[in-house]
């Protein structure tokens, strides 16, 4: 079945620094990737959608200059949290889908970000 | 704006009992997903419902979709402790007007099955 690998699984960073999270589709071409954020005891909130080779489309209220998304190839998307602050601490989950919808939405294992 | 609401938000039930989780959504969609999430983990796919009237069953869980009522249900039969988790429905916001499909999640239902 389709597999999406997400790294790192956990990261602790100091306030003001930047953190990069990677999301790779291992056995299919991910034409579209999605990034979600989940606060404790809450649902998943879609942050942005990116198509390979295009600029990401951000959901309302998500700062695109703070959450930089790059989807330069059909197997890799990255989310960079710039100038992180404690309120950015959250569980970030990526998801990937292919053009034909053959693999539906495949989710990564998530990244727990803690900003201290 | 698409709203996806689940109820109940929290469900405590005894082993052996039956119960239903409801998922209501506010826009047209013919595709709905159910996921399970254990604490600290990502999502585990349970069901994909692709058309009106779709019904799928796996073990003690059965999911259905009524696109006209914009309602999906997840029915639990004879619950066991291992089913304790958070369950999410997610609506596929279809590709209208050239926009990319995207998945919008419900509010989630925390299920606690007591022995």
XYZ file of C-alpha atoms in Angstrom, chain A residues 26-78:
53
model
C 7.728 6.356 -0.878
C 5.909 4.337 -3.511
C 3.707 6.713 -5.480
C 3.840 10.137 -7.045
C 2.189 12.661 -4.790
C 0.802 15.321 -7.068
C -0.808 17.050 -4.110
C 0.321 17.301 -0.519
C -1.511 18.684 2.457
C -0.287 19.972 5.788
C -2.408 19.802 8.925
C -1.908 21.074 12.445
C -3.473 19.487 15.496
C -3.536 21.010 18.954
C -4.095 18.740 21.983
C -7.595 17.307 22.194
C -8.621 19.076 18.986
C -9.271 18.082 15.418
C -6.929 18.350 12.467
C -6.918 21.773 10.866
C -5.846 22.053 7.243
C -3.074 24.615 6.916
C -2.230 24.468 3.221
C -2.414 22.476 0.014
C 0.467 22.227 -2.406
C 0.696 20.883 -5.926
C 4.060 19.789 -7.260
C 5.915 22.699 -8.817
C 3.349 25.304 -7.762
C 2.999 27.686 -4.871
C 1.058 26.393 -1.923
C -2.506 27.492 -1.280
C -2.953 28.489 2.337
C -6.162 28.280 4.322
C -7.621 31.421 5.777
C -5.785 32.593 8.854
C -2.568 30.675 8.160
C 0.472 32.914 7.777
C 2.293 31.902 4.609
C 5.446 33.781 5.582
C 5.623 31.843 8.820
C 4.783 28.408 7.471
C 6.839 27.967 4.314
C 5.822 25.054 2.134
C 7.901 23.662 -0.688
C 6.755 20.899 -3.024
C 9.587 20.745 -5.499
C 9.196 17.118 -6.552
C 6.496 14.500 -6.834
C 7.786 12.700 -3.776
C 8.841 15.430 -1.359
C 7.183 18.325 0.407
C 8.628 20.329 3.264
